[in-house]
Amino acid sequence: MMTQAKKSFCGNAFLKAALPSYLFPLLSSAIPAYFLDKPDLLKASYTTIAMPSLFATVICFILLWQFQERQIFIINRIVMALVLGITMVLLALGVIYIFKWETGIWNILISSFLGAAIVAMMKPLTKTTIA
């Protein structure tokens, strides 16, 4: 029998976290860009807006899954969201400067933070007890 902790980090749960983390930022920026005839924003919607959110979500999902499995860093979900959000921003800063993507810095940083914070809020860690 699958425990609640295992259910919250299964493949289906991963897809439920990853797909919206790409599609929602993409659509929320691409639709207005299309109607406002802003080709630069349209390109940014699937590159520097949606992709960082997806990457942050995937990394944080894996981290949260490992924290749950190992029963480490079991902290309040708001604190975890802030910690992971800041961690993803710092990671994104490193990637921005390595690849010289300074022109998209704000899109990347905000999307990375939001992707991390949302998955942390949706996947709270719980202490497991041995019965």
Short mmCIF file of C-alpha atoms in Angstrom, two decimals:
data_model
loop_
_atom_site.label_atom_id
_atom_site.label_comp_id
_atom_site.label_asym_id
_atom_site.label_seq_id
_atom_site.Cartn_x
_atom_site.Cartn_y
_atom_site.Cartn_z
CA MET A 1 0.00 0.00 0.00
CA MET A 2 1.28 3.45 -0.94
CA THR A 3 1.60 5.94 1.92
CA GLN A 4 0.32 9.51 1.62
CA ALA A 5 3.91 10.80 1.46
CA LYS A 6 4.71 8.46 -1.45
CA LYS A 7 1.50 9.47 -3.26
CA SER A 8 2.38 13.14 -3.08
CA PHE A 9 5.70 12.53 -4.86
CA CYS A 10 4.75 9.93 -7.49
CA GLY A 11 5.09 10.39 -11.25
CA ASN A 12 1.54 11.63 -11.61
CA ALA A 13 2.12 14.25 -8.90
CA PHE A 14 5.28 15.31 -10.71
CA LEU A 15 3.38 15.91 -13.94
CA LYS A 16 0.65 17.77 -12.07
CA ALA A 17 3.33 20.12 -10.73
CA ALA A 18 5.54 20.41 -13.83
CA LEU A 19 2.99 20.96 -16.59
CA PRO A 20 1.19 23.92 -15.02
CA SER A 21 4.50 25.47 -14.02
CA TYR A 22 5.35 25.78 -17.71
CA LEU A 23 1.91 26.28 -19.25
CA PHE A 24 0.51 28.96 -16.90
CA PRO A 25 3.43 31.42 -17.23
CA LEU A 26 3.58 30.69 -20.95
CA LEU A 27 -0.09 31.40 -21.54
CA SER A 28 -0.30 34.36 -19.15
CA SER A 29 2.45 36.13 -21.06
CA ALA A 30 1.98 34.79 -24.61
CA ILE A 31 -1.71 35.62 -24.97
CA PRO A 32 -1.31 39.33 -24.13
CA ALA A 33 1.88 39.46 -26.23
CA TYR A 34 0.00 38.09 -29.21
CA PHE A 35 -2.91 40.51 -28.92
CA LEU A 36 -0.63 43.48 -28.20
CA ASP A 37 1.62 42.49 -31.13
CA LYS A 38 4.74 42.29 -28.94
CA PRO A 39 7.03 39.70 -30.59
CA ASP A 40 9.77 40.21 -27.98
CA LEU A 41 7.35 39.37 -25.15
CA LEU A 42 5.97 36.44 -27.15
CA LYS A 43 9.48 34.98 -27.48
CA ALA A 44 10.22 35.66 -23.80
CA SER A 45 7.01 33.88 -22.80
CA TYR A 46 8.34 30.46 -23.77
CA THR A 47 12.00 31.11 -23.00
CA THR A 48 12.82 33.43 -20.11
CA ILE A 49 9.40 33.30 -18.45
CA ALA A 50 8.06 29.74 -18.69
CA MET A 51 11.31 27.72 -18.77
CA PRO A 52 12.81 29.05 -15.49
CA SER A 53 9.54 28.31 -13.73
CA LEU A 54 9.58 24.75 -15.07
CA PHE A 55 13.23 24.19 -14.13
CA ALA A 56 12.71 25.58 -10.62
CA THR A 57 9.64 23.39 -10.17
CA VAL A 58 11.45 20.25 -11.28
CA ILE A 59 14.48 20.92 -9.06
CA CYS A 60 12.32 21.80 -6.05
CA PHE A 61 10.02 18.81 -6.56
CA ILE A 62 13.05 16.52 -6.50
CA LEU A 63 14.48 18.29 -3.44
CA LEU A 64 11.17 18.09 -1.58
CA TRP A 65 10.79 14.43 -2.47
CA GLN A 66 14.26 13.71 -1.10
CA PHE A 67 13.63 15.78 2.03
CA GLN A 68 10.42 13.81 2.62
CA GLU A 69 12.11 10.45 2.01
CA ARG A 70 15.03 11.24 4.31
CA GLN A 71 12.88 13.16 6.80
CA ILE A 72 15.20 16.18 6.76
CA PHE A 73 14.35 19.88 6.63
CA ILE A 74 10.75 19.19 7.60
CA ILE A 75 9.81 22.83 8.16
CA ASN A 76 6.76 25.04 7.79
CA ARG A 77 5.63 25.25 4.16
CA ILE A 78 5.86 29.07 4.06
CA VAL A 79 9.44 28.96 5.34
CA MET A 80 10.23 26.17 2.87
CA ALA A 81 8.73 28.23 0.03
CA LEU A 82 10.94 31.18 0.95
CA VAL A 83 14.05 29.04 1.35
CA LEU A 84 13.55 27.22 -1.95
CA GLY A 85 12.51 30.42 -3.72
CA ILE A 86 15.67 32.22 -2.62
CA THR A 87 17.77 29.15 -3.45
CA MET A 88 16.34 29.04 -6.98
CA VAL A 89 16.94 32.79 -7.42
CA LEU A 90 20.58 32.32 -6.43
CA LEU A 91 20.91 29.34 -8.77
CA ALA A 92 19.26 31.35 -11.55
CA LEU A 93 21.68 34.23 -10.96
CA GLY A 94 24.56 31.84 -11.46
CA VAL A 95 23.07 30.52 -14.69
CA ILE A 96 22.32 34.07 -15.91
CA TYR A 97 25.90 35.18 -15.46
CA ILE A 98 27.47 31.98 -16.81
CA PHE A 99 25.41 32.13 -20.03
CA LYS A 100 25.31 35.95 -20.19
CA TRP A 101 21.50 36.17 -20.16
CA GLU A 102 21.38 39.54 -18.40
CA THR A 103 18.72 40.86 -20.77
CA GLY A 104 16.15 38.45 -19.34
CA ILE A 105 17.29 38.71 -15.72
CA TRP A 106 13.98 39.87 -14.20
CA ASN A 107 11.88 37.36 -16.14
CA ILE A 108 14.19 34.54 -15.10
CA LEU A 109 14.49 35.53 -11.43
CA ILE A 110 10.79 36.12 -10.87
CA SER A 111 9.78 32.94 -12.70
CA SER A 112 12.35 30.87 -10.80
CA PHE A 113 11.15 32.19 -7.45
CA LEU A 114 7.49 31.64 -8.28
CA GLY A 115 8.04 28.11 -9.62
CA ALA A 116 9.90 27.14 -6.45
CA ALA A 117 7.50 28.83 -4.05
CA ILE A 118 4.41 27.36 -5.65
CA VAL A 119 5.65 23.77 -5.61
CA ALA A 120 6.82 24.19 -2.00
CA MET A 121 3.40 25.48 -0.98
CA MET A 122 1.62 22.67 -2.83
CA LYS A 123 3.84 19.86 -1.52
CA PRO A 124 4.13 20.31 2.25
CA LEU A 125 6.48 17.92 4.01
CA THR A 126 5.18 15.80 6.86
CA LYS A 127 6.86 13.92 9.64
CA THR A 128 6.30 10.22 9.32
CA THR A 129 5.96 8.11 12.39
CA ILE A 130 6.75 4.45 12.68
CA ALA A 131 3.74 2.67 14.10
#
